[in-house]
Coordinates of C-alpha atoms and ligand atoms in Angstrom, one line a residue:
M1 CA 140.7 36.3 121.9
Y2 CA 139.0 33.1 120.7
T3 CA 140.1 31.6 117.5
E4 CA 137.2 30.6 115.4
K5 CA 137.6 27.9 112.7
R6 CA 136.3 29.1 109.4
A7 CA 133.2 27.4 107.9
W8 CA 130.9 28.4 105.1
W9 CA 127.8 28.0 107.3
K10 CA 129.2 30.5 109.8
E11 CA 129.5 33.1 107.1
A12 CA 126.0 32.4 105.6
V13 CA 122.7 34.1 106.2
V14 CA 119.7 31.8 106.1
Y15 CA 116.2 32.8 104.8
Q16 CA 113.3 30.8 106.1
I17 CA 110.4 30.1 103.7
Y18 CA 107.0 28.9 105.0
P19 CA 105.9 27.5 101.7
R20 CA 102.2 27.6 102.4
S21 CA 102.3 31.4 102.7
F22 CA 105.1 32.4 100.4
A23 CA 103.7 32.5 96.8
D24 CA 100.8 30.8 95.1
S25 CA 101.5 30.0 91.4
N26 CA 98.2 28.3 90.5
G27 CA 95.5 30.3 92.2
D28 CA 94.3 27.7 94.7
G29 CA 95.1 30.1 97.6
I30 CA 98.0 27.9 98.9
G31 CA 101.7 28.8 98.4
D32 CA 103.6 26.2 96.4
L33 CA 107.0 25.2 95.1
N34 CA 106.6 26.9 91.7
G35 CA 105.8 30.0 93.6
I36 CA 109.1 29.8 95.4
T37 CA 111.0 29.1 92.1
A38 CA 109.4 32.2 90.6
H39 CA 110.8 34.4 93.4
L40 CA 114.4 33.1 93.6
D41 CA 115.7 36.3 92.0
Y42 CA 114.1 38.3 94.8
L43 CA 116.1 36.2 97.3
K44 CA 119.2 36.6 95.3
T45 CA 118.8 40.3 95.3
L46 CA 118.4 40.3 99.1
G47 CA 121.7 38.4 99.2
V48 CA 120.9 35.4 101.4
D49 CA 123.1 32.3 101.0
V50 CA 120.8 29.5 102.2
I51 CA 117.0 28.9 102.0
W52 CA 115.4 26.8 104.6
C53 CA 112.0 25.5 103.6
S54 CA 109.5 24.5 106.3
P55 CA 108.2 21.0 105.4
V56 CA 107.2 20.3 101.8
Y57 CA 106.5 16.6 102.2
A58 CA 103.2 14.8 101.8
S59 CA 101.0 15.7 104.8
P60 CA 97.3 15.9 105.8
N61 CA 98.2 19.3 107.3
D62 CA 97.0 18.9 110.8
D63 CA 100.0 21.0 111.7
N64 CA 100.8 22.6 108.3
G65 CA 103.2 19.9 107.1
Y66 CA 104.9 19.2 110.5
D67 CA 102.8 16.0 110.4
I68 CA 104.4 14.0 107.5
S69 CA 102.7 11.1 105.9
D70 CA 105.4 10.3 103.3
Y71 CA 109.0 11.5 103.7
R72 CA 109.8 10.9 100.1
A73 CA 106.8 12.6 98.4
I74 CA 105.9 16.3 97.9
M75 CA 102.7 17.6 99.5
R76 CA 100.0 17.5 96.8
E77 CA 99.1 21.2 97.3
F78 CA 102.8 22.2 96.9
G79 CA 103.4 20.5 93.6
T80 CA 105.4 17.5 92.4
M81 CA 108.9 16.0 92.8
E82 CA 109.7 17.5 89.3
D83 CA 108.7 21.0 90.7
F84 CA 111.0 20.3 93.6
D85 CA 113.9 19.3 91.4
R86 CA 113.4 22.5 89.3
M87 CA 113.3 24.6 92.5
L88 CA 116.5 23.0 93.8
E89 CA 118.2 23.5 90.4
G90 CA 117.1 27.2 90.4
I91 CA 118.5 27.7 93.9
H92 CA 121.8 26.1 93.0
A93 CA 122.1 28.0 89.7
R94 CA 122.0 31.2 91.7
G95 CA 124.7 30.0 94.0
M96 CA 122.3 29.5 97.0
K97 CA 121.8 26.4 99.0
L98 CA 118.7 24.5 100.3
V99 CA 118.0 23.3 103.8
M100 CA 115.1 20.8 104.3
D101 CA 113.1 20.6 107.4
L102 CA 113.6 17.2 109.0
V103 CA 110.6 16.3 111.2
A104 CA 111.6 13.0 112.7
N105 CA 110.4 13.1 116.3
H106 CA 107.0 12.2 115.0
T107 CA 105.1 11.4 111.8
S108 CA 101.5 11.9 110.8
D109 CA 99.0 9.3 112.1
E110 CA 98.4 8.8 108.3
H111 CA 101.9 7.7 107.7
Q112 CA 102.0 4.1 106.5
W113 CA 104.1 3.1 109.5
F114 CA 101.5 4.3 111.9
V115 CA 98.6 2.9 109.9
E116 CA 100.3 -0.5 110.3
S117 CA 101.4 0.1 113.9
R118 CA 97.9 0.7 115.2
K119 CA 96.4 -2.4 113.5
S120 CA 97.5 -5.0 116.1
R121 CA 99.9 -5.4 119.0
D122 CA 102.0 -7.8 117.0
N123 CA 102.2 -5.8 113.8
P124 CA 105.8 -5.5 112.5
Y125 CA 105.5 -1.7 112.8
R126 CA 104.1 -1.8 116.3
D127 CA 107.4 -0.7 117.9
F128 CA 107.9 2.1 115.5
Y129 CA 105.8 4.2 117.9
I130 CA 105.4 4.4 121.7
W131 CA 102.5 2.2 123.0
R132 CA 101.7 1.7 126.6
D133 CA 98.8 0.3 128.7
G134 CA 96.7 2.7 130.6
R135 CA 96.9 3.2 134.3
D136 CA 93.9 3.3 136.7
G137 CA 91.5 3.8 133.8
G138 CA 93.5 6.7 132.4
A139 CA 96.6 7.7 130.5
P140 CA 99.9 5.8 131.2
N141 CA 101.4 8.8 132.9
N142 CA 100.6 12.5 133.7
W143 CA 102.5 14.1 130.9
G144 CA 100.9 17.0 129.0
W145 CA 101.7 17.8 125.4
C146 CA 103.1 21.0 123.8
F147 CA 99.7 22.0 122.3
S148 CA 97.7 21.4 125.6
G149 CA 96.1 18.2 126.9
S150 CA 97.4 14.8 127.7
A151 CA 100.4 13.4 125.7
W152 CA 98.6 10.1 125.4
E153 CA 95.8 9.1 123.1
Y154 CA 93.7 5.9 123.6
D155 CA 93.4 3.8 120.5
E156 CA 90.3 1.5 120.5
A157 CA 91.6 -1.0 118.0
T158 CA 94.3 -2.5 120.3
G159 CA 93.2 -1.0 123.7
Q160 CA 96.5 0.8 124.3
Y161 CA 97.6 4.4 124.4
Y162 CA 100.2 6.0 122.0
M163 CA 102.3 8.9 122.9
H164 CA 102.2 12.3 121.1
L165 CA 104.2 15.3 122.3
F166 CA 102.4 17.4 119.7
S167 CA 98.9 17.0 118.3
K168 CA 97.2 13.6 118.5
K169 CA 97.7 13.4 114.7
Q170 CA 101.5 13.5 115.4
P171 CA 102.4 10.2 117.1
D172 CA 106.0 10.1 118.4
L173 CA 108.4 7.7 116.7
N174 CA 110.2 5.2 118.9
W175 CA 113.9 6.1 118.3
A176 CA 114.9 3.3 120.7
N177 CA 113.9 0.9 117.9
P178 CA 117.0 0.5 115.6
K179 CA 114.7 -0.1 112.6
V180 CA 113.3 3.4 113.1
R181 CA 116.8 4.9 113.1
D182 CA 117.7 2.9 109.9
E183 CA 114.6 4.2 108.1
I184 CA 115.2 7.8 109.1
F185 CA 118.9 7.7 108.2
D186 CA 118.1 6.1 104.9
M187 CA 115.6 8.8 104.1
M188 CA 118.0 11.5 105.0
T189 CA 120.7 9.9 102.8
W190 CA 118.1 9.8 100.0
W191 CA 117.6 13.6 100.2
C192 CA 121.3 14.2 100.5
E193 CA 121.9 12.2 97.3
K194 CA 119.3 14.4 95.6
G195 CA 121.6 17.2 96.3
I196 CA 120.1 19.2 99.2
D197 CA 122.5 21.1 101.4
G198 CA 121.4 20.6 105.0
F199 CA 118.7 19.9 107.5
R200 CA 116.8 22.0 110.1
M201 CA 115.9 19.3 112.6
D202 CA 112.5 19.8 114.2
V203 CA 112.3 19.3 118.0
I204 CA 115.4 17.0 117.7
G205 CA 116.1 17.4 121.4
M206 CA 113.0 15.3 122.2
I207 CA 113.9 12.1 120.3
G208 CA 115.7 10.3 123.1
K209 CA 112.9 9.3 125.6
E210 CA 114.6 7.7 128.6
S211 CA 111.8 6.9 130.9
F212 CA 108.1 7.4 131.4
E213 CA 107.7 8.4 135.0
D214 CA 105.2 11.0 136.1
G215 CA 106.5 14.6 135.7
A216 CA 106.3 17.3 138.4
V217 CA 103.0 19.3 138.3
A218 CA 103.6 23.1 138.5
P219 CA 101.1 25.1 140.7
G220 CA 98.0 25.7 138.6
A221 CA 99.1 23.3 135.8
L222 CA 96.8 20.6 134.6
Y223 CA 99.5 18.1 133.5
G224 CA 103.0 16.9 134.6
D225 CA 106.1 18.0 132.9
G226 CA 107.8 15.0 131.3
G227 CA 110.6 17.2 129.9
P228 CA 113.4 15.9 132.2
F229 CA 112.7 12.4 130.9
Y230 CA 112.7 13.2 127.2
Q231 CA 114.5 16.5 126.6
H232 CA 118.2 16.8 125.9
T233 CA 118.9 13.4 127.3
E234 CA 122.2 11.4 126.9
T235 CA 120.2 9.1 124.6
T236 CA 119.4 12.0 122.3
H237 CA 123.1 12.9 122.1
R238 CA 123.9 9.3 121.3
Y239 CA 121.4 9.2 118.5
L240 CA 122.8 12.5 117.1
R241 CA 126.3 11.1 117.1
E242 CA 125.1 8.0 115.3
M243 CA 123.3 10.2 112.7
R244 CA 126.5 12.2 112.3
Q245 CA 128.5 9.1 111.6
R246 CA 126.0 7.3 109.4
V247 CA 124.7 10.3 107.4
L248 CA 125.9 13.8 108.0
D249 CA 129.6 13.3 107.9
K250 CA 129.3 12.0 104.3
Y251 CA 128.2 15.4 103.0
D252 CA 129.1 19.0 103.3
L253 CA 125.9 20.1 105.1
I254 CA 124.6 22.8 107.3
T255 CA 122.8 21.2 110.3
I256 CA 120.6 23.2 112.6
G257 CA 118.9 21.6 115.6
E258 CA 115.6 23.0 116.9
A259 CA 116.6 21.8 120.3
G260 CA 116.1 24.6 122.8
G261 CA 117.3 24.0 126.3
G262 CA 119.9 26.1 128.0
T263 CA 123.4 27.1 126.8
A264 CA 124.9 24.0 128.3
D265 CA 122.7 21.9 126.0
A266 CA 123.5 24.0 123.0
I267 CA 127.2 23.6 123.7
R268 CA 126.8 19.9 123.6
Y269 CA 124.7 19.8 120.4
S270 CA 126.9 22.2 118.5
N271 CA 130.2 21.6 120.1
V272 CA 133.4 22.8 118.3
E273 CA 134.6 19.2 117.8
G274 CA 131.7 18.8 115.5
T275 CA 130.4 15.4 116.8
E276 CA 126.7 16.4 116.6
L277 CA 125.3 19.4 114.8
N278 CA 126.6 22.8 113.5
M279 CA 124.2 25.0 115.5
T280 CA 120.9 25.0 117.5
F281 CA 118.1 27.4 118.0
G282 CA 117.7 28.7 121.6
F283 CA 114.3 29.6 122.8
E284 CA 115.1 31.5 126.0
H285 CA 114.7 35.0 124.4
T286 CA 111.4 34.0 122.8
D287 CA 109.2 31.4 124.6
G288 CA 111.6 31.1 127.6
I289 CA 110.9 34.6 128.8
N290 CA 107.4 33.2 129.8
D291 CA 108.7 30.1 131.6
G292 CA 107.1 29.8 134.9
N293 CA 103.8 31.4 133.8
E294 CA 100.9 29.1 134.6
M295 CA 99.7 29.4 130.9
G296 CA 103.2 29.5 129.4
K297 CA 103.4 31.8 126.4
W298 CA 99.8 33.0 126.8
S299 CA 100.4 36.1 129.0
D300 CA 100.7 39.9 129.0
H301 CA 104.4 39.7 130.0
G302 CA 105.9 41.0 126.8
S303 CA 109.6 41.1 126.0
P304 CA 111.4 43.8 128.1
L305 CA 114.9 44.9 127.0
A306 CA 116.5 43.9 130.3
E307 CA 115.3 40.3 130.0
V308 CA 116.0 39.9 126.3
R309 CA 119.4 41.4 126.6
E310 CA 120.3 39.2 129.6
V311 CA 119.4 36.1 127.7
M312 CA 120.9 37.0 124.3
N313 CA 124.2 38.2 125.8
R314 CA 124.5 35.1 128.0
W315 CA 124.0 32.9 124.9
E316 CA 126.7 34.9 123.0
L317 CA 129.2 34.6 125.8
D318 CA 128.6 31.1 126.9
L319 CA 128.8 29.7 123.4
Q320 CA 131.9 31.7 122.4
G321 CA 134.8 29.4 121.8
R322 CA 132.7 26.4 122.6
A323 CA 129.9 26.2 120.1
W324 CA 128.3 28.0 117.1
N325 CA 125.2 30.1 117.8
T326 CA 122.1 31.1 115.7
V327 CA 120.6 34.5 115.8
Y328 CA 116.9 35.1 115.2
M329 CA 113.8 36.6 116.7
S330 CA 111.2 35.3 114.1
N331 CA 110.1 32.1 112.6
H332 CA 106.8 30.4 111.8
D333 CA 106.2 29.6 115.5
Q334 CA 106.7 33.2 116.7
P335 CA 104.8 36.4 116.2
R336 CA 106.3 39.1 114.0
Q337 CA 109.5 40.5 115.6
V338 CA 108.7 44.2 114.9
S339 CA 105.4 43.7 116.7
R340 CA 106.9 41.8 119.6
F341 CA 110.3 43.5 120.3
G342 CA 110.0 46.7 118.2
N343 CA 107.1 49.1 117.5
D344 CA 104.8 48.4 114.6
S345 CA 102.9 51.7 114.7
P346 CA 103.2 53.5 111.3
L347 CA 105.5 56.1 112.9
W348 CA 108.1 53.6 114.1
R349 CA 107.7 50.4 112.2
E350 CA 110.5 51.0 109.7
K351 CA 113.0 52.4 112.2
S352 CA 112.4 49.7 114.8
A353 CA 112.5 46.9 112.2
K354 CA 115.9 48.2 111.0
M355 CA 117.1 48.5 114.6
L356 CA 116.2 44.9 115.3
G357 CA 117.8 43.7 112.1
T358 CA 121.0 45.5 113.0
L359 CA 121.0 44.0 116.5
L360 CA 120.7 40.5 115.1
H361 CA 122.9 40.7 112.1
M362 CA 126.0 42.1 113.8
M363 CA 125.9 39.3 116.5
R364 CA 128.1 36.2 116.6
G365 CA 126.1 33.3 115.1
T366 CA 124.3 32.5 111.8
P367 CA 121.4 34.9 111.3
F368 CA 118.0 33.6 110.2
V369 CA 115.6 35.9 108.4
Y370 CA 112.0 34.7 108.3
Q371 CA 110.0 35.6 105.2
G372 CA 108.6 39.1 105.3
E373 CA 110.9 40.1 108.2
E374 CA 113.0 41.9 105.5
L375 CA 109.9 44.0 104.7
G376 CA 109.1 44.7 108.3
M377 CA 105.9 42.7 108.2
T378 CA 103.8 43.0 111.3
N379 CA 101.2 41.0 113.3
I380 CA 97.8 40.9 111.8
Y381 CA 95.8 41.6 115.0
V382 CA 92.7 39.5 114.2
K383 CA 89.7 40.1 116.4
S384 CA 87.9 36.7 116.4
I385 CA 88.7 33.1 117.0
E386 CA 87.2 32.2 113.6
Q387 CA 90.0 33.8 111.7
Y388 CA 92.7 31.5 113.2
K389 CA 93.9 28.4 111.5
D390 CA 96.5 27.0 113.9
V391 CA 96.0 23.7 115.8
E392 CA 97.8 25.2 118.8
V393 CA 95.3 28.1 119.0
F394 CA 92.3 25.7 118.9
N395 CA 93.7 23.4 121.5
A396 CA 94.6 26.2 123.9
W397 CA 91.1 27.6 123.4
R398 CA 89.6 24.3 124.3
Q399 CA 91.8 23.8 127.4
W400 CA 91.5 27.4 128.8
V401 CA 88.5 29.2 127.4
E402 CA 85.9 26.5 126.8
S403 CA 86.7 24.9 130.2
G404 CA 85.9 28.3 131.8
R405 CA 89.3 28.8 133.3
V406 CA 90.2 31.9 131.3
D407 CA 88.2 34.8 129.8
A408 CA 87.8 34.8 126.1
Q409 CA 88.8 38.4 125.7
D410 CA 92.1 37.8 127.6
M411 CA 92.9 34.9 125.4
L412 CA 92.1 36.8 122.2
R413 CA 94.4 39.6 123.4
W414 CA 97.3 37.1 124.0
Y415 CA 96.6 35.4 120.6
A416 CA 96.8 38.8 118.9
K417 CA 100.2 39.3 120.4
I418 CA 101.8 35.9 120.3
A419 CA 99.9 33.3 118.2
R420 CA 101.8 31.6 115.5
D421 CA 99.3 32.6 112.7
N422 CA 100.7 36.2 113.0
A423 CA 103.8 35.0 111.2
R424 CA 101.8 32.8 108.7
T425 CA 99.8 35.5 106.9
P426 CA 100.7 35.6 103.2
M427 CA 103.9 37.2 102.0
Q428 CA 103.2 40.7 100.9
W429 CA 104.5 41.0 97.3
S430 CA 102.7 44.1 96.0
A431 CA 99.7 46.3 96.4
A432 CA 97.7 44.1 94.0
P433 CA 94.7 42.2 95.4
N434 CA 95.7 39.7 98.1
A435 CA 99.1 41.4 98.2
G436 CA 100.0 39.6 95.0
F437 CA 100.2 36.3 96.9
T438 CA 97.4 34.6 95.0
T439 CA 94.8 35.2 92.4
G440 CA 92.4 33.0 94.3
T441 CA 91.2 33.1 97.9
P442 CA 94.2 32.9 100.3
W443 CA 94.1 30.0 102.8
I444 CA 94.7 32.5 105.6
D445 CA 93.8 36.2 105.7
V446 CA 96.2 38.7 104.2
N447 CA 97.4 41.5 106.6
P448 CA 95.5 44.6 105.4
N449 CA 98.6 46.7 105.7
Y450 CA 99.9 45.2 102.5
L451 CA 98.9 48.3 100.6
S452 CA 101.8 50.1 102.1
V453 CA 104.0 47.2 103.4
N454 CA 105.0 45.2 100.3
A455 CA 108.0 44.0 98.4
E456 CA 107.3 45.9 95.2
A457 CA 107.2 49.2 97.1
E458 CA 110.2 48.4 99.1
L459 CA 112.4 47.3 96.2
A460 CA 111.7 50.7 94.6
D461 CA 112.6 52.7 97.8
P462 CA 116.3 52.8 98.6
D463 CA 115.5 53.7 102.2
S464 CA 113.2 50.7 102.8
V465 CA 113.6 47.9 105.4
F466 CA 114.3 45.6 102.4
H467 CA 117.4 47.6 101.2
Y468 CA 118.6 48.0 104.8
Y469 CA 118.5 44.2 105.2
R470 CA 120.3 43.8 101.9
K471 CA 123.0 46.0 103.3
L472 CA 123.2 44.2 106.6
I473 CA 123.7 40.9 104.8
A474 CA 126.3 42.3 102.5
L475 CA 128.2 43.7 105.5
R476 CA 128.4 40.2 107.0
H477 CA 129.9 38.9 103.8
A478 CA 132.4 41.8 103.6
H479 CA 133.7 41.9 107.2
D480 CA 135.3 39.0 109.0
V481 CA 134.9 40.8 112.3
I482 CA 131.1 40.4 112.0
V483 CA 131.4 36.6 111.5
Y484 CA 134.4 35.7 113.5
G485 CA 134.9 38.5 116.0
D486 CA 134.6 38.0 119.8
F487 CA 131.4 39.3 121.4
V488 CA 131.8 41.9 124.2
P489 CA 128.6 43.2 125.9
L490 CA 128.5 47.0 126.6
L491 CA 126.2 49.2 128.8
E492 CA 124.6 46.0 130.3
D493 CA 122.4 48.0 132.7
D494 CA 121.3 50.8 130.3
P495 CA 117.5 51.2 130.5
S496 CA 117.2 52.1 126.8
V497 CA 120.3 51.1 124.8
Y498 CA 121.4 47.6 123.7
A499 CA 125.0 47.9 122.9
Y500 CA 127.9 45.4 122.2
R501 CA 131.2 45.2 120.6
R502 CA 132.8 42.6 118.3
T503 CA 136.6 42.4 118.1
L504 CA 139.0 40.6 115.8
D505 CA 142.7 41.2 115.5
C506 CA 143.0 45.0 115.6
Q507 CA 139.4 45.7 114.5
E508 CA 136.6 46.9 116.8
L509 CA 133.0 46.9 115.7
T510 CA 130.6 48.8 118.0
V511 CA 126.9 48.2 117.7
L512 CA 124.4 50.7 119.3
C513 CA 120.7 50.2 119.4
N514 CA 118.1 52.3 121.0
W515 CA 115.3 49.9 122.0
T516 CA 112.8 52.7 122.9
D517 CA 110.6 55.3 121.2
R518 CA 112.4 58.1 123.1
T519 CA 115.7 59.8 122.4
A520 CA 118.2 58.2 124.8
P521 CA 121.4 59.5 126.2
C522 CA 124.3 57.3 125.1
A523 CA 127.9 58.0 126.1
L524 CA 129.2 55.8 123.3
S525 CA 127.5 57.5 120.3
G526 CA 130.5 59.6 119.3
D527 CA 132.2 59.3 115.9
A528 CA 135.4 58.5 117.8
L529 CA 134.3 54.9 117.6
G530 CA 135.2 54.7 113.9
E531 CA 133.8 54.7 110.5
E532 CA 130.0 54.3 110.3
L533 CA 129.1 51.0 108.4
I534 CA 125.3 51.4 108.6
S535 CA 122.6 53.3 110.4
N536 CA 118.9 53.8 110.2
Y537 CA 119.3 57.6 110.6
P538 CA 121.0 59.9 108.1
S539 CA 122.5 62.1 110.8
H540 CA 123.1 61.8 114.6
R541 CA 123.1 63.8 117.7
A542 CA 126.3 63.6 119.8
G543 CA 125.7 62.0 123.2
F544 CA 122.3 60.6 122.2
L545 CA 120.5 58.0 120.2
Y546 CA 117.3 59.0 118.4
P547 CA 114.2 56.7 118.9
Y548 CA 115.0 53.2 117.7
E549 CA 118.3 54.5 116.2
A550 CA 120.8 51.8 115.3
R551 CA 124.4 52.6 114.5
V552 CA 127.4 50.4 113.6
L553 CA 130.9 51.8 113.8
L554 CA 134.1 50.1 112.7
K555 CA 137.5 51.1 114.0
R556 CA 140.7 49.6 112.4
A557 CA 143.8 50.2 114.4
Ligands
TEU601 O1 108.1 23.5 117.1 C1 108.5 23.0 118.3 C2 108.1 23.7 119.4 O2 108.7 23.6 120.5 C3 106.9 24.5 119.3 O3 106.0 23.8 120.3 C4 107.0 25.8 119.7 O4 107.6 26.0 121.0 C5 105.6 26.4 119.7 O5 105.2 26.3 118.3 C6 105.6 27.8 120.1 O6 104.3 28.1 120.4 C7 108.3 22.6 115.9 C8 107.8 23.3 114.7 O7 108.6 24.5 114.5 C9 106.3 23.7 114.9 O8 105.8 24.4 113.8 C10 105.6 22.4 115.0 O9 104.3 22.6 115.3 C11 106.2 21.5 116.1 O10 107.6 21.4 116.0 C12 105.7 20.0 115.9 O11 106.4 19.5 114.8
CA602 CA1 99.1 26.9 94.9

């Protein structure tokens, strides 16, 4: 039995808002801060403890706010600092907390620091970014970037290249420069003094670049993989410990690293001694399942039970007693979870959405709910490239389709399954025009299924996905075994059922999930396992689980 130290952020459930697509208060088609403030009671009803807002800072929106041009100003389309203060007050007044997105691996190329930096080689801000001479008439090394293409961009003005691990409008900050760290830590302190409650740290595992050698080129790949020289390095850990001492330790925060890597990396970032962060997001069960594919996430591979379970169980077990975990399947970078891991056909959408919710919320780690997940929102399945808005989609199109390497129909099929825009369609509030998201023209298409899948309808239906999630969240708050219990995998080779147990003192919580659309035999389905806490079926069949059935049973000795 592991003894878990109590902490409020272990007991919390986090709700992620993608502000651009949450609620538009002024009819310009873009979600905004007043839109969030107007829906805080909805979130309170759901029962979440913490709200994480994707970036709300000033930005030219090359990557929807993940390209920040002023860390201390609010994006014009989202409102004003007064709107922000009112939103924060509203969140606190309801006993909830606010997590800000800290995007500090890079800024926008329109940030004042970069505007200065690119002016001349001896500008005082030159070393805020990573500038290098070219090599043999090309880029300084062979690294590719996360959205396709070279990680280096040539800049005429000074005849050097700057590094960008994301779009060319997202130049990487040079964390090796102590002045950069001073600026970032001051900015973080400024937000903490304003009263925010934590940070979700964007690609924080990439801040510690250690060297700039060529990376290995995988068969079929166009660029080298610089990962070993900039991901999860000793230098990154050193910067995080410095951040902890200079900023984080002064406040009672929740800190979440978007750091990826393997469990050994997560254990270092979110170690129980608490020298770095509280928790990190793993990517092995989402993007990681496609590692080794020539085109990365663009593939027909899907997310088979055996692979997902192997990864998720390994994360639960490896981190147990060593680090705190996060549990999620959805965010603004992933397709809708019911479409990817469940079954979004009208017949099974609700059942499978509830099954996936059960699987996640009973695990060890802080659960993250992405806006609309609590309604069982699905992928949109757009047919043409014109309907997409995401820079990642456009760049991949250029690299693979326009170059003639991949058939357009294949790419469109992969986009429909996995593109980030699937999660960025507007929140479905009601059956009113545009799903009640806006009275104007939405910046991105609304999923046509809003007529049946929407918050208003689900609030009125006690059997909805929404009320099921509300119950899951309440269960976590009511039962220590769900937060602090040990994780024990069960039926690890079962072709249909994902099952596990949580144990604490004399309590045993058994979680059974049928991952398929067929009735599956299950030796564990008996009532002998205790009192039923929640299920997505009103009655059960001994020895079997119905399609997508989920059942949670608690035995107290
Ligand atoms: O994402 C980091 C990241 O690793 C992404 O490349 C992710 O793997 C990809 O979106 C999946 O296709 C963060 C943000 O969450 C993302 O929205 C930003 O675009 C990115 O950083 C750059 O800031
Ligand atoms: Ca608006």
